[in-house]
Amino acid sequence: MEYFLEVLINGVLTGGLYGVTAIGLTLIFGVIKVINFAHGTYLMIAMYAAYGVCVGFGMDPYLSMILIVPFSFAVGYVSQVVFVTPCLKAEKDVREPVSVLLLTAGLWIFVNNLFLMLFGANFRSLQTPYSGAVFEIGNMMISRTLLYAFCFSVLTTALLTVFLKKTNMGRAIRAVGQDREAAGLMGINIFKVYNVAFGIGIATLGVAGAIIIPMFYVHPFAGDVYDMRDFVIVVLGGLGSVPGALLGGIIVGVVESFAGEYLNMSWAAGIIYIIFLLTLFLRPQGIFGFEKDS
């Protein structure tokens, strides 16, 4: 029984980590209605930034969020202003412009290879006093870094949910996500909201980057590992739903944990994609999604 609980707990904690990597993707899609194919690339940039701050200044990875989250917000905000907004304005009558999809796909390929050229293909790791450490509860061993990652994931989800519900900008973001034309008629500056939403979406990757580097290697394609998984998580939880991203991440994490323990990782990927397809057939809006989004 303890072994079963250990697998379950580690799956839930891993799912929390997956969830925080997917929050930005679902927020950006929920507001701007475009799929950001460069999502993993922004995560990779955040990981490199966190790694650089930790090595350069001797800062703890979790403390580095003080710098990395605002930096990631600025990267996202500027990216939206410089790259995405011109495409949206050029196709302002199109709800989901294809040019933005192509743009983000191009950014994904270009930036990944730029980092490969600048930093090489070497894997970099950050050793901390708690890397590889575990909590022992009876015969169970719980990873400390995964537990910390889960706590930061829940905290990020809660803070973002409160921000979206209790602040004027949060309400404006939700209004634009529900109906951009109506929001514009109510006096909301849609493109300003887009800029802030994209910035916040990338800022959540700043949190993810800081909590990942004590556990995993940093390299130019590190973000690609999470890309496809994040798309599955967002569909499971509901496109545009922040709590849904966390729940979707936990579902994927638990499935991976049990399948990896009792079967193998190939089965884990297969089961996850079966759940993904069943969700598309039975509840395409996801667990927390709306049946119809105007």
Coordinates of C-alpha atoms in Angstrom, one line a residue:
M1 CA 0.0 0.0 0.0
E2 CA 2.8 2.4 0.9
Y3 CA 4.4 1.7 -2.5
F4 CA 1.1 2.5 -4.3
L5 CA 0.8 5.8 -2.3
E6 CA 4.4 6.7 -3.1
V7 CA 3.8 6.2 -6.9
L8 CA 0.6 8.2 -6.6
I9 CA 2.2 11.1 -4.6
N10 CA 5.1 11.4 -6.9
G11 CA 2.7 11.4 -9.9
V12 CA 0.7 14.2 -8.4
L13 CA 3.8 16.2 -7.6
T14 CA 5.2 15.7 -11.1
G15 CA 1.8 16.7 -12.5
G16 CA 2.1 20.0 -10.6
L17 CA 5.3 20.7 -12.4
Y18 CA 3.7 19.9 -15.7
G19 CA 0.8 22.1 -14.8
V20 CA 2.9 25.2 -14.2
T21 CA 4.5 24.8 -17.6
A22 CA 1.1 24.7 -19.3
I23 CA -0.6 27.7 -17.5
G24 CA 0.9 30.3 -19.9
L25 CA -0.1 28.3 -23.0
T26 CA -3.7 28.1 -21.9
L27 CA -3.9 31.7 -20.8
I28 CA -2.5 33.0 -24.1
F29 CA -4.9 30.8 -26.1
G30 CA -7.8 31.7 -23.9
V31 CA -7.3 35.5 -24.5
I32 CA -5.6 35.9 -27.9
K33 CA -7.0 32.7 -29.5
V34 CA -3.7 31.7 -31.0
I35 CA -1.6 28.6 -30.3
N36 CA 1.9 29.6 -29.3
F37 CA 4.2 27.1 -30.9
A38 CA 7.2 28.8 -29.3
H39 CA 5.9 28.1 -25.8
G40 CA 8.7 25.6 -25.1
T41 CA 11.2 28.0 -26.5
Y42 CA 10.2 30.7 -24.0
L43 CA 10.5 28.0 -21.2
M44 CA 14.0 27.2 -22.5
I45 CA 14.9 31.0 -22.4
A46 CA 13.6 31.2 -18.8
M47 CA 15.7 28.1 -17.8
Y48 CA 18.9 29.6 -19.3
A49 CA 18.1 32.9 -17.5
A50 CA 17.6 31.2 -14.2
Y51 CA 20.7 29.1 -14.7
G52 CA 22.7 32.2 -15.5
V53 CA 21.5 34.1 -12.5
C54 CA 22.1 31.2 -10.2
V55 CA 25.7 30.5 -11.5
G56 CA 26.6 34.2 -11.9
F57 CA 25.3 35.5 -8.6
G58 CA 25.3 32.3 -6.5
M59 CA 21.5 32.8 -6.0
D60 CA 19.2 30.0 -5.0
P61 CA 16.9 28.9 -8.0
Y62 CA 13.7 29.7 -6.1
L63 CA 15.0 33.1 -5.0
S64 CA 16.0 33.8 -8.6
M65 CA 12.2 34.0 -9.5
I66 CA 12.4 37.6 -8.1
L67 CA 14.5 38.4 -11.3
I68 CA 13.4 35.7 -13.7
V69 CA 9.6 36.3 -13.5
P70 CA 9.8 40.1 -14.4
F71 CA 12.4 39.3 -17.0
S72 CA 10.1 36.7 -18.6
F73 CA 7.2 39.1 -18.5
A74 CA 9.2 41.7 -20.3
V75 CA 10.3 39.1 -22.9
G76 CA 6.7 38.1 -23.5
Y77 CA 5.4 41.6 -23.6
V78 CA 8.0 42.8 -26.1
S79 CA 7.5 39.7 -28.2
Q80 CA 3.8 40.4 -28.4
V81 CA 4.3 44.1 -29.3
V82 CA 7.1 43.5 -31.8
F83 CA 6.1 40.2 -33.5
V84 CA 2.5 39.2 -32.8
T85 CA 0.6 42.5 -32.7
P86 CA 1.5 43.4 -36.3
C87 CA 0.1 40.0 -37.5
L88 CA -3.1 40.5 -35.5
K89 CA -3.6 44.0 -36.8
A90 CA -3.0 42.8 -40.4
E91 CA -5.7 40.2 -40.0
K92 CA -7.9 41.9 -37.5
D93 CA -11.1 40.5 -39.0
V94 CA -9.8 36.9 -38.6
R95 CA -10.5 35.2 -35.3
E96 CA -7.5 32.9 -35.3
P97 CA -5.0 34.2 -37.8
V98 CA -2.8 31.6 -39.4
S99 CA 0.1 34.1 -39.7
V100 CA 0.5 34.1 -35.9
L101 CA 0.8 30.3 -35.9
L102 CA 3.5 30.4 -38.6
L103 CA 5.2 33.3 -36.7
T104 CA 5.4 31.4 -33.4
A105 CA 6.6 28.2 -35.3
G106 CA 9.3 30.3 -36.9
L107 CA 10.4 31.8 -33.6
W108 CA 10.5 28.3 -32.1
I109 CA 13.0 27.1 -34.8
F110 CA 15.0 30.3 -35.0
V111 CA 15.5 30.9 -31.3
N112 CA 16.3 27.3 -30.5
N113 CA 19.0 27.2 -33.1
L114 CA 20.3 30.6 -32.1
F115 CA 20.8 29.3 -28.5
L116 CA 22.4 26.2 -30.0
M117 CA 24.9 28.4 -31.9
L118 CA 25.5 30.7 -28.9
F119 CA 25.7 28.2 -26.0
G120 CA 26.5 24.9 -27.8
A121 CA 24.7 21.5 -27.4
N122 CA 26.3 20.8 -24.0
F123 CA 23.9 19.9 -21.2
R124 CA 24.2 22.1 -18.1
S125 CA 23.1 21.1 -14.6
L126 CA 22.7 23.1 -11.4
Q127 CA 23.5 21.3 -8.2
T128 CA 21.8 22.6 -5.1
P129 CA 21.8 21.3 -1.5
Y130 CA 18.4 19.8 -2.1
S131 CA 18.9 18.4 -5.6
G132 CA 18.2 14.7 -5.4
A133 CA 17.2 15.0 -1.7
V134 CA 14.1 13.1 -0.5
F135 CA 11.6 13.2 2.4
E136 CA 11.3 9.8 4.0
I137 CA 7.8 9.1 5.3
G138 CA 7.8 5.5 6.6
N139 CA 9.0 3.5 3.7
M140 CA 8.0 6.1 1.2
M141 CA 10.5 8.5 -0.4
I142 CA 9.2 11.8 -1.7
S143 CA 11.4 14.1 -3.9
R144 CA 12.0 17.4 -2.2
T145 CA 12.4 19.3 -5.4
L146 CA 9.1 17.9 -6.8
L147 CA 7.3 18.8 -3.6
Y148 CA 8.7 22.4 -3.8
A149 CA 7.7 22.5 -7.5
F150 CA 4.2 21.4 -6.7
C151 CA 3.8 24.1 -4.0
F152 CA 5.0 26.8 -6.4
S153 CA 2.6 25.5 -9.1
V154 CA -0.4 25.6 -6.8
L155 CA 0.7 29.1 -5.5
T156 CA 1.1 30.3 -9.1
T157 CA -2.3 29.0 -10.1
A158 CA -4.0 30.5 -7.1
L159 CA -2.4 33.9 -7.5
L160 CA -3.2 34.1 -11.2
T161 CA -6.8 33.0 -10.6
V162 CA -7.2 35.7 -8.0
F163 CA -5.6 38.3 -10.3
L164 CA -8.0 37.3 -13.1
K165 CA -11.0 37.5 -10.9
K166 CA -10.3 40.4 -8.5
T167 CA -8.3 43.0 -10.5
N168 CA -9.5 45.4 -13.2
M169 CA -6.8 44.1 -15.6
G170 CA -7.8 40.6 -14.8
R171 CA -11.4 41.3 -15.5
A172 CA -10.4 43.0 -18.8
I173 CA -8.4 39.9 -19.8
R174 CA -11.4 37.6 -19.1
A175 CA -13.7 40.0 -21.0
V176 CA -11.5 40.0 -24.1
G177 CA -11.1 36.2 -23.9
Q178 CA -14.9 35.8 -23.9
D179 CA -15.8 38.3 -26.6
R180 CA -13.1 40.7 -28.0
E181 CA -15.6 42.8 -30.0
A182 CA -17.9 43.4 -27.1
A183 CA -14.9 44.2 -24.9
G184 CA -13.7 46.7 -27.4
L185 CA -17.1 48.4 -27.6
M186 CA -17.0 48.7 -23.8
G187 CA -13.8 50.7 -24.1
I188 CA -11.2 48.1 -23.3
N189 CA -7.9 48.5 -25.2
I190 CA -7.8 45.0 -26.7
F191 CA -4.2 45.2 -27.9
K192 CA -3.0 46.4 -24.5
V193 CA -4.8 43.5 -22.9
Y194 CA -3.1 41.1 -25.4
N195 CA 0.3 42.5 -24.5
V196 CA -0.3 42.0 -20.8
A197 CA -1.8 38.6 -21.2
F198 CA 1.1 37.4 -23.3
G199 CA 3.5 38.8 -20.8
I200 CA 1.8 37.1 -17.9
G201 CA 1.7 33.8 -19.9
I202 CA 5.5 33.9 -20.4
A203 CA 6.1 35.1 -16.8
T204 CA 4.6 31.9 -15.6
L205 CA 7.3 30.1 -17.5
G206 CA 9.7 32.1 -15.5
V207 CA 8.4 30.3 -12.4
A208 CA 8.6 27.0 -14.3
G209 CA 12.2 27.6 -15.4
A210 CA 13.4 28.4 -11.9
I211 CA 11.8 25.3 -10.4
I212 CA 13.0 23.0 -13.2
I213 CA 16.7 23.7 -13.2
P214 CA 17.5 22.0 -9.8
M215 CA 16.0 18.8 -11.3
F216 CA 16.8 18.7 -15.0
Y217 CA 19.4 19.7 -17.5
V218 CA 19.4 23.0 -19.4
H219 CA 20.1 22.8 -23.1
P220 CA 18.8 24.6 -26.2
F221 CA 16.0 22.1 -26.8
A222 CA 15.0 21.6 -23.1
G223 CA 11.7 23.3 -23.7
D224 CA 10.7 21.0 -26.5
V225 CA 10.4 18.2 -24.0
Y226 CA 7.3 20.0 -22.5
D227 CA 5.7 21.3 -25.7
M228 CA 3.6 18.3 -26.8
R229 CA 2.8 17.4 -23.2
D230 CA 1.6 20.9 -22.6
F231 CA -0.8 20.9 -25.5
V232 CA -2.3 17.6 -24.2
I233 CA -2.6 19.1 -20.7
V234 CA -4.3 22.3 -22.0
V235 CA -6.9 20.2 -24.0
L236 CA -7.5 18.0 -21.0
G237 CA -8.0 20.9 -18.6
G238 CA -9.9 23.1 -21.0
L239 CA -8.5 25.7 -23.3
G240 CA -8.2 29.0 -21.5
S241 CA -8.7 27.5 -18.0
V242 CA -5.8 28.2 -15.5
P243 CA -7.0 25.7 -12.8
G244 CA -7.7 23.3 -15.7
A245 CA -4.0 23.4 -16.7
L246 CA -3.0 22.3 -13.2
L247 CA -5.6 19.5 -13.1
G248 CA -4.6 18.4 -16.6
G249 CA -1.0 18.3 -15.5
I250 CA -1.8 16.2 -12.5
I251 CA -3.7 13.7 -14.6
V252 CA -0.8 13.4 -17.0
G253 CA 1.7 13.1 -14.1
V254 CA -0.3 10.4 -12.3
V255 CA -0.7 8.4 -15.6
E256 CA 3.0 8.7 -16.3
S257 CA 3.9 7.7 -12.8
F258 CA 1.8 4.5 -12.7
A259 CA 2.4 3.5 -16.3
G260 CA 6.1 4.1 -15.9
E261 CA 6.2 2.0 -12.7
Y262 CA 4.0 -0.9 -13.7
L263 CA 4.4 -0.9 -17.5
N264 CA 6.9 1.3 -19.3
M265 CA 7.2 4.9 -20.6
S266 CA 6.0 3.9 -24.1
W267 CA 2.8 2.7 -22.5
A268 CA 2.6 5.9 -20.5
A269 CA 2.7 8.0 -23.7
G270 CA 0.2 5.7 -25.4
I271 CA -2.3 5.9 -22.5
I272 CA -2.0 9.7 -22.3
Y273 CA -2.8 10.1 -26.0
I274 CA -5.7 7.7 -25.7
I275 CA -7.1 9.9 -22.9
F276 CA -6.3 13.0 -25.1
L277 CA -8.3 11.5 -28.0
L278 CA -11.2 10.4 -25.7
T279 CA -11.4 14.0 -24.3
L280 CA -11.6 15.4 -27.8
F281 CA -14.4 13.0 -28.7
L282 CA -16.4 13.2 -25.5
R283 CA -15.7 16.6 -24.1
P284 CA -13.7 18.7 -26.6
Q285 CA -14.0 21.8 -24.4
G286 CA -11.9 20.0 -21.7
I287 CA -12.8 19.5 -18.1
F288 CA -13.1 23.2 -17.1
G289 CA -13.8 24.5 -20.6
F290 CA -17.0 26.1 -21.8
E291 CA -19.1 24.3 -24.4
K292 CA -19.0 27.3 -26.7
D293 CA -16.6 30.2 -26.7
S294 CA -17.8 33.2 -28.6

